[in-house]
Coordinates of C-alpha atoms in Angstrom, one line a residue:
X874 CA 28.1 55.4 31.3
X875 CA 30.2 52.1 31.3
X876 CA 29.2 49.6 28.6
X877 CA 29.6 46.1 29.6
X878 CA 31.5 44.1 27.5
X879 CA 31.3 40.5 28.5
X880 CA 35.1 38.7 27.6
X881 CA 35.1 34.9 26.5
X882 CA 38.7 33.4 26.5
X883 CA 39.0 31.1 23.5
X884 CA 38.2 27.9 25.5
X885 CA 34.8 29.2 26.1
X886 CA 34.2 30.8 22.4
X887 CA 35.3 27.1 21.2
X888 CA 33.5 24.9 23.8
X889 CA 30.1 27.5 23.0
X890 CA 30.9 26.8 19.4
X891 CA 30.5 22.8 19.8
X892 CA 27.4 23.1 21.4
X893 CA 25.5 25.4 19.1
X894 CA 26.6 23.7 16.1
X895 CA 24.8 20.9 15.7
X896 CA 21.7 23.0 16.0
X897 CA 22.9 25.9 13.0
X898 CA 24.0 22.8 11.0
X899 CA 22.2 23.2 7.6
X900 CA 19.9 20.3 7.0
X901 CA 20.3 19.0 11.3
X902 CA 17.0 18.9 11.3
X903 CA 14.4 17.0 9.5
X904 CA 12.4 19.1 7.4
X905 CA 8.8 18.6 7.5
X906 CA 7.4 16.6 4.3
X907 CA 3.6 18.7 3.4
X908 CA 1.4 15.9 1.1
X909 CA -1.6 17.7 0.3
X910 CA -4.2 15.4 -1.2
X911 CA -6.3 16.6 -3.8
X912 CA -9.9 15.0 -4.0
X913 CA -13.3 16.3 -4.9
X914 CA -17.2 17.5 -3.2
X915 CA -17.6 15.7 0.2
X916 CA -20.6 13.5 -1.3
X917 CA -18.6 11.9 -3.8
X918 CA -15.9 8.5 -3.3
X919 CA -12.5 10.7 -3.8
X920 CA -13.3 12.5 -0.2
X921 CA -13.6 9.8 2.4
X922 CA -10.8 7.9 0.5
X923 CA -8.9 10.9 0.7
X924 CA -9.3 11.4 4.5
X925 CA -8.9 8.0 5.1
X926 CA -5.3 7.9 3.1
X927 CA -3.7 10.7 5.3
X928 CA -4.5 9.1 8.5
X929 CA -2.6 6.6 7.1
X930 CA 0.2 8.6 5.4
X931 CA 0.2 11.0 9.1
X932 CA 0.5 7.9 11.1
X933 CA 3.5 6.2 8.8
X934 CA 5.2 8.4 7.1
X935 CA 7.7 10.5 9.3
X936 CA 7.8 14.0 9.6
X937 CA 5.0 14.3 7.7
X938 CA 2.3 17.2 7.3
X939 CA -1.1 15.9 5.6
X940 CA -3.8 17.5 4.7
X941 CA -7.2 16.7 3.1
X942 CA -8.3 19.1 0.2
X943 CA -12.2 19.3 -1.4
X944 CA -12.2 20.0 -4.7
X945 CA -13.9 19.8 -8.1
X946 CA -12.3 16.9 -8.6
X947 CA -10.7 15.7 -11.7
X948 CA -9.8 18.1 -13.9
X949 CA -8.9 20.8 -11.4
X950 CA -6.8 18.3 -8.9
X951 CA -4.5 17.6 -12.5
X952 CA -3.9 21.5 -12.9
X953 CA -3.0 22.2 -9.1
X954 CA -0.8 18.8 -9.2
X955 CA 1.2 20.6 -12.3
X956 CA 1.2 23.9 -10.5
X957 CA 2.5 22.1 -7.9
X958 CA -0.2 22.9 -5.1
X959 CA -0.6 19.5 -4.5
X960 CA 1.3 16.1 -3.7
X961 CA -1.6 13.3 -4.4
X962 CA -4.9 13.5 -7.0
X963 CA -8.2 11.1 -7.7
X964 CA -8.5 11.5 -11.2
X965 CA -10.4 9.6 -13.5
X966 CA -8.3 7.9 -16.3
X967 CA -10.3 9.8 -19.7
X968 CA -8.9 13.4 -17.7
X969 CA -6.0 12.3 -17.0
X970 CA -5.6 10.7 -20.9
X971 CA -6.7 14.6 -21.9
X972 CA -4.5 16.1 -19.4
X973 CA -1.0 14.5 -20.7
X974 CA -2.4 15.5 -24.4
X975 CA -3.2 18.9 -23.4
X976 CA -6.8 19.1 -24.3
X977 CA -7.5 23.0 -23.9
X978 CA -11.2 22.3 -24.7
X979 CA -11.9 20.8 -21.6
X980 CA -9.7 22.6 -19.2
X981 CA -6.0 22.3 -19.7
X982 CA -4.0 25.3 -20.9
X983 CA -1.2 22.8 -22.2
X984 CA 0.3 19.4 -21.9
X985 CA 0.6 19.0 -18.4
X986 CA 4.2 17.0 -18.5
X987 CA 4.6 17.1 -15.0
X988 CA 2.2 14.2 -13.8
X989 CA 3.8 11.0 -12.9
X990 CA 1.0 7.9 -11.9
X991 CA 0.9 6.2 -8.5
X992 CA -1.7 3.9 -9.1
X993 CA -5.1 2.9 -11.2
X994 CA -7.6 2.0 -8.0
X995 CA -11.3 1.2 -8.9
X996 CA -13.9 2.2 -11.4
X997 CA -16.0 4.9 -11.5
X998 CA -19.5 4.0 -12.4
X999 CA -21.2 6.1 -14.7
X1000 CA -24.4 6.7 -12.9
X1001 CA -27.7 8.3 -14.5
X1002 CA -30.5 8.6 -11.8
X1003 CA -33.8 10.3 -12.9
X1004 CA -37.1 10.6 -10.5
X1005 CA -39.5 8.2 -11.3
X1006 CA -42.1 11.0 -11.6
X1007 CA -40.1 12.0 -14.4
X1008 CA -40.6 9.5 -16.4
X1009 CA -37.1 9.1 -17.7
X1010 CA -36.3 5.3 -18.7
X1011 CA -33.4 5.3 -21.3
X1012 CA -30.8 8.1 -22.6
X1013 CA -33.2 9.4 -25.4
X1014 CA -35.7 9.9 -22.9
X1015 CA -33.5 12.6 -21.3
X1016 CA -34.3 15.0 -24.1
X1017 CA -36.3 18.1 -23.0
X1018 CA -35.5 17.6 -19.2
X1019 CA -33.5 18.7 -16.3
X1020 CA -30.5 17.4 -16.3
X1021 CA -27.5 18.3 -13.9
X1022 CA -23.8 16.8 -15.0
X1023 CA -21.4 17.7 -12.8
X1024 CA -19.5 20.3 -11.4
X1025 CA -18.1 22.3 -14.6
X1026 CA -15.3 20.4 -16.2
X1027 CA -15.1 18.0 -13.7
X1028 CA -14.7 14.3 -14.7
X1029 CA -17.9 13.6 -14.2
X1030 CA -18.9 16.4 -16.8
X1031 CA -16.2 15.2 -19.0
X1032 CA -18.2 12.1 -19.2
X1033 CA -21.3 13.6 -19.8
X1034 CA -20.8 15.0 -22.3
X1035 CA -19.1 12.0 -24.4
X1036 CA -21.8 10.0 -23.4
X1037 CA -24.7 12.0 -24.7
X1038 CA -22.8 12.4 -27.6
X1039 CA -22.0 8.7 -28.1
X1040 CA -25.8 8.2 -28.1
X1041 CA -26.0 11.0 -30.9
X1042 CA -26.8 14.1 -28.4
X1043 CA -26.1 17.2 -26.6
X1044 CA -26.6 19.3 -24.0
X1045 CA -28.5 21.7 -26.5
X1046 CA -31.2 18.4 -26.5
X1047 CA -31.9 18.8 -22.7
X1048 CA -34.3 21.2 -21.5
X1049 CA -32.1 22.6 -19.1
X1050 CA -28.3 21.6 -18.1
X1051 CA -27.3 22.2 -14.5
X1052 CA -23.5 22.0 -13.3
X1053 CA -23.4 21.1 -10.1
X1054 CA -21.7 19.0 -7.5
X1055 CA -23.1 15.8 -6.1
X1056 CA -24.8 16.8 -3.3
X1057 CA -26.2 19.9 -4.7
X1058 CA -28.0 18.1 -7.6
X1059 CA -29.8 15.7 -5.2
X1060 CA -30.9 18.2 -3.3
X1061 CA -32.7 20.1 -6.3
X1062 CA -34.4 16.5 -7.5
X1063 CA -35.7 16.4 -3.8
X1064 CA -37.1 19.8 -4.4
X1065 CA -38.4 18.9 -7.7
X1066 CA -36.3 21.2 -9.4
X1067 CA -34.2 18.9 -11.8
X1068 CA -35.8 15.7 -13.4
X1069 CA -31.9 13.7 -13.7
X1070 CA -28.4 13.7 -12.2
X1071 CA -25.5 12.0 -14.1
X1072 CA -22.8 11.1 -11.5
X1073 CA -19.4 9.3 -12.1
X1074 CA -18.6 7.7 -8.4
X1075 CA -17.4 4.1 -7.3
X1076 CA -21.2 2.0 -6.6
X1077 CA -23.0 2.8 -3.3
X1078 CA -21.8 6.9 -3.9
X1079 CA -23.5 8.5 -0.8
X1080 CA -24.9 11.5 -2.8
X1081 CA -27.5 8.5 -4.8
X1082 CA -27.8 6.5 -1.4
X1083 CA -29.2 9.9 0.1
X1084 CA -31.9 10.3 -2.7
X1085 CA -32.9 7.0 -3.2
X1086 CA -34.1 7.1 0.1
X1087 CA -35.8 10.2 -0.4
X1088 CA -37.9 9.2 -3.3
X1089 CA -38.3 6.6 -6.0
X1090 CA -35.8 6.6 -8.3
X1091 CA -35.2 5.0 -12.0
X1092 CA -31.2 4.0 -12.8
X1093 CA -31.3 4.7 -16.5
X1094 CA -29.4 2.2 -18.6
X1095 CA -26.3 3.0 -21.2
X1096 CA -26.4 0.3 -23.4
X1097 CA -23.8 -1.9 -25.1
X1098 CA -23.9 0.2 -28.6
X1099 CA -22.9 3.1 -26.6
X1100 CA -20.3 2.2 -25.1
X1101 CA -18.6 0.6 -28.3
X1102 CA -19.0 4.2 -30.0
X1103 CA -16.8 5.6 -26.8
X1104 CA -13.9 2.9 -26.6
X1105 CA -11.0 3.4 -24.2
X1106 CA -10.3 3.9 -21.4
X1107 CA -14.5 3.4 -21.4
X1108 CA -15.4 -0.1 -20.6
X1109 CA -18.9 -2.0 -20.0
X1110 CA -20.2 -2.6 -16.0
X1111 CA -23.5 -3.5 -14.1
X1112 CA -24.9 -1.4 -11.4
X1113 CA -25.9 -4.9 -9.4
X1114 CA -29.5 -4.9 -7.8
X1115 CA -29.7 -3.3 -4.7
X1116 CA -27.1 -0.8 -5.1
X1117 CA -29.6 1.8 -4.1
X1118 CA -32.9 1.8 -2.5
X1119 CA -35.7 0.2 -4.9
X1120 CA -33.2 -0.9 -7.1
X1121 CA -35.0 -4.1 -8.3
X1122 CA -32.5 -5.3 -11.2
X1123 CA -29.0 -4.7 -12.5
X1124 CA -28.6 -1.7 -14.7
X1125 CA -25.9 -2.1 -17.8
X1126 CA -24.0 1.5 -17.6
X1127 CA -20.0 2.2 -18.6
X1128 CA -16.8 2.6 -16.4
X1129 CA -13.5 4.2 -16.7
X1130 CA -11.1 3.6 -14.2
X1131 CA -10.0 6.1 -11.5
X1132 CA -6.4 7.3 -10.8
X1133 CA -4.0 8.1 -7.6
X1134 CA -1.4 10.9 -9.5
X1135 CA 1.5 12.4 -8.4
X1136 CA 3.8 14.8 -9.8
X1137 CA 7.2 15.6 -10.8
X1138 CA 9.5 16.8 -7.6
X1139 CA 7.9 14.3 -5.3
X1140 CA 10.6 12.8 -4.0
X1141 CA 11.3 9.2 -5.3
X1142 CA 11.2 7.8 -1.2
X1143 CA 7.7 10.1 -0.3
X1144 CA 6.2 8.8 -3.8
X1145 CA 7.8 4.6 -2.9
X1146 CA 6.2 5.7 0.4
X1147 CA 2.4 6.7 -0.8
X1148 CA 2.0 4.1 -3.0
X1149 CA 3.2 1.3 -0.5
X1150 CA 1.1 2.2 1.8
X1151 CA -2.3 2.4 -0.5
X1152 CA -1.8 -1.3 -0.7
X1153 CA -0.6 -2.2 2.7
X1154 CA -4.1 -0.7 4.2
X1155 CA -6.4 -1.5 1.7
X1156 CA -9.0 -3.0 4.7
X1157 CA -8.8 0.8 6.4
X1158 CA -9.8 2.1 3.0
X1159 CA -12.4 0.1 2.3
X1160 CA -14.1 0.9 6.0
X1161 CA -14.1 4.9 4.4
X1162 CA -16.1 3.4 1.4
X1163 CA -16.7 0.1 -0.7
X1164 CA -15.6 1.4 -3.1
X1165 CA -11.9 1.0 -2.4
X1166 CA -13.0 -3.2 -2.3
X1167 CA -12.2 -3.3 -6.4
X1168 CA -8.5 -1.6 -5.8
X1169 CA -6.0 -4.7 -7.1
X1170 CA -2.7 -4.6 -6.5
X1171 CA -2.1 -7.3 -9.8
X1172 CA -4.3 -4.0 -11.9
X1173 CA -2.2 -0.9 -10.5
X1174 CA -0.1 -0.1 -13.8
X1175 CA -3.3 -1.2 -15.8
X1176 CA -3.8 1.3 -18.5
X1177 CA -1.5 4.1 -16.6
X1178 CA -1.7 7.1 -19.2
X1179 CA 1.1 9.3 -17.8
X1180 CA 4.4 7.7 -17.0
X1181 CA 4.4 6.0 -13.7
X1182 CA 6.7 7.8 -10.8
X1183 CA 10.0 6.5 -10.0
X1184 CA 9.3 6.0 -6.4
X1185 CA 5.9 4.0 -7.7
X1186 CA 7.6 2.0 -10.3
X1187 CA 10.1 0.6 -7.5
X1188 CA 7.5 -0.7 -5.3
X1189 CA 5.4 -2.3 -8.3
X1190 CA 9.4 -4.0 -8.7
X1191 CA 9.5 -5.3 -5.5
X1192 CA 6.2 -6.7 -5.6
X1193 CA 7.2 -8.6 -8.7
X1194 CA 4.0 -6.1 -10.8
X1195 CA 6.9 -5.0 -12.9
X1196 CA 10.0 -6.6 -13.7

């Protein structure tokens, strides 16, 4: 049998040549930029903020590849964001604080070195919500009951757990200590099965909105005294009447500030890219959740833990934040 053995002259091998190589030309085409943004339960702020910032990366930034992940929020986004699993975290400010120390008692193996800061956005409310029938009024009164706070080692436990022990407690002076996500724990005080749920969300956190309509609620206070005892990055705020249903009067409670991080090997042009953008669509953010009403462009390096990212520290330039 007779193989055939096409024959090019060296016009055709050179003219074939031209046309294939722009497409075998390393880097001819654009590679595909993956920003995976780290948040935390779907009841909480981080989530709908999170969604609503990759519309808006996916619709501006080109070649891009977004994608919303839930997680267990602060503490965990910091280690995947060192590990490199993800491009953009909500963190609160105290995890993040512990994070570039390496606290190994709440979750991190070592200093994680790696995290560079986008942006501080708004405050995270420390919210303590016990059933009327409970008869919980004030942080002492929390002794002996059901108590959920947080997923474990989230942010939100994080705080917990300096609160009660600003007020000179523990977790052994609860009657029973839950860790659980947002949503979960309201749905075992609707059940009667927990007596409290501490939650650290922006005001108006859907998980709260969901139970105050549901049954009465009481928005337990943390006083003044307290929150001298915790200092920084802690700070003093007012839950304002009417945040929730049968909310009658503003509630004194403590805030820390919330984080957007990034991480080392984001590119300085994809990092200039996500932070420029967080403040050129504030107005779309804030239709995902009020929350995203307190973010200020003038209070973005505020109190930034971690070094702030190349890419971030040029926009803050141009926008005259930093000189």
């Amino acid at each position: 049998m007779q193989i055939f053995k096409p024959k090019f002259g060296r016009a055709a091998v050179a003219a074939l040549a031209l046309v294939l190589a722009p497409a075998l030309a390393p880097g001819s085409a654009k590679a595909t930029e993956f920003i995976n943004i780290l948040t935390g339960g779907t009841s909480g702020v981080y989530y709908p903020l999170g969604v609503a910032i990759s519309k808006v990366y996916a619709d501006n930034i080109p070649d891009s590849k977004v994608q919303v992940q839930s997680t267990k929020a602060s503490v965990e986004n910091l280690n995947l964001l060192e590990q490199g699993r993800g491009e953009l975290a909500f963190s609160l400010g105290d995890s993040v604080k512990l994070a570039w120390e390496g606290d190994t008692e709440v979750g991190f193996k070592s200093k994680l070195g790696k995290l560079r800061g986008i942006a501080a956005i708004y405050p995270n409310y420390i919210q303590i919500v016990a059933s009327k029938d409970s008869g919980i009024k004030t942080l002492q009164d929390l002794k002996g009951k059901r108590v959920s706070v947080g997923a474990p080692k989230s942010g939100t436990e994080l705080n917990a757990r300096a609160i009660l022990a600003a007020a000179g407690m523990s977790y052994d002076d609860l009657g029973k200590v839950e860790y659980l996500p947002f949503g979960e724990s309201v749905e075992l005080m609707k059940n009667r099965q927990l007596d409290a749920t501490l939650q650290s969300a922006g005001l108006g956190v859907a998980s709260i909105r969901d139970l105050a309509s549901s049954l009465p609620i009481t928005v337990v206070s943390v006083p003044a005294a307290v929150v001298d005892k915790l200092g920084p990055p802690y700070v003093s705020a007012n839950i304002p009447a009417g945040t929730y249903d049968g909310q009658g009067e503003g509630v004194d409670t403590v805030a820390v500030v919330n984080f957007l991080v990034t991480r080392e090997g984001v590119s300085d042009d994809v990092a200039y890219q996500m932070t420029k953008l967080i403040f050129e669509n504030l107005p779309t953010l804030e239709s995902a959740h009020k929350a995203a009403s307190q973010i200020k462009l003038e209070d973005a390096t505020k109190g930034m833990p971690i070094p702030l990212h190349p890419g971030a520290e040029r926009y803050y330039k141009e926008k005259g934040i930093l000189k």
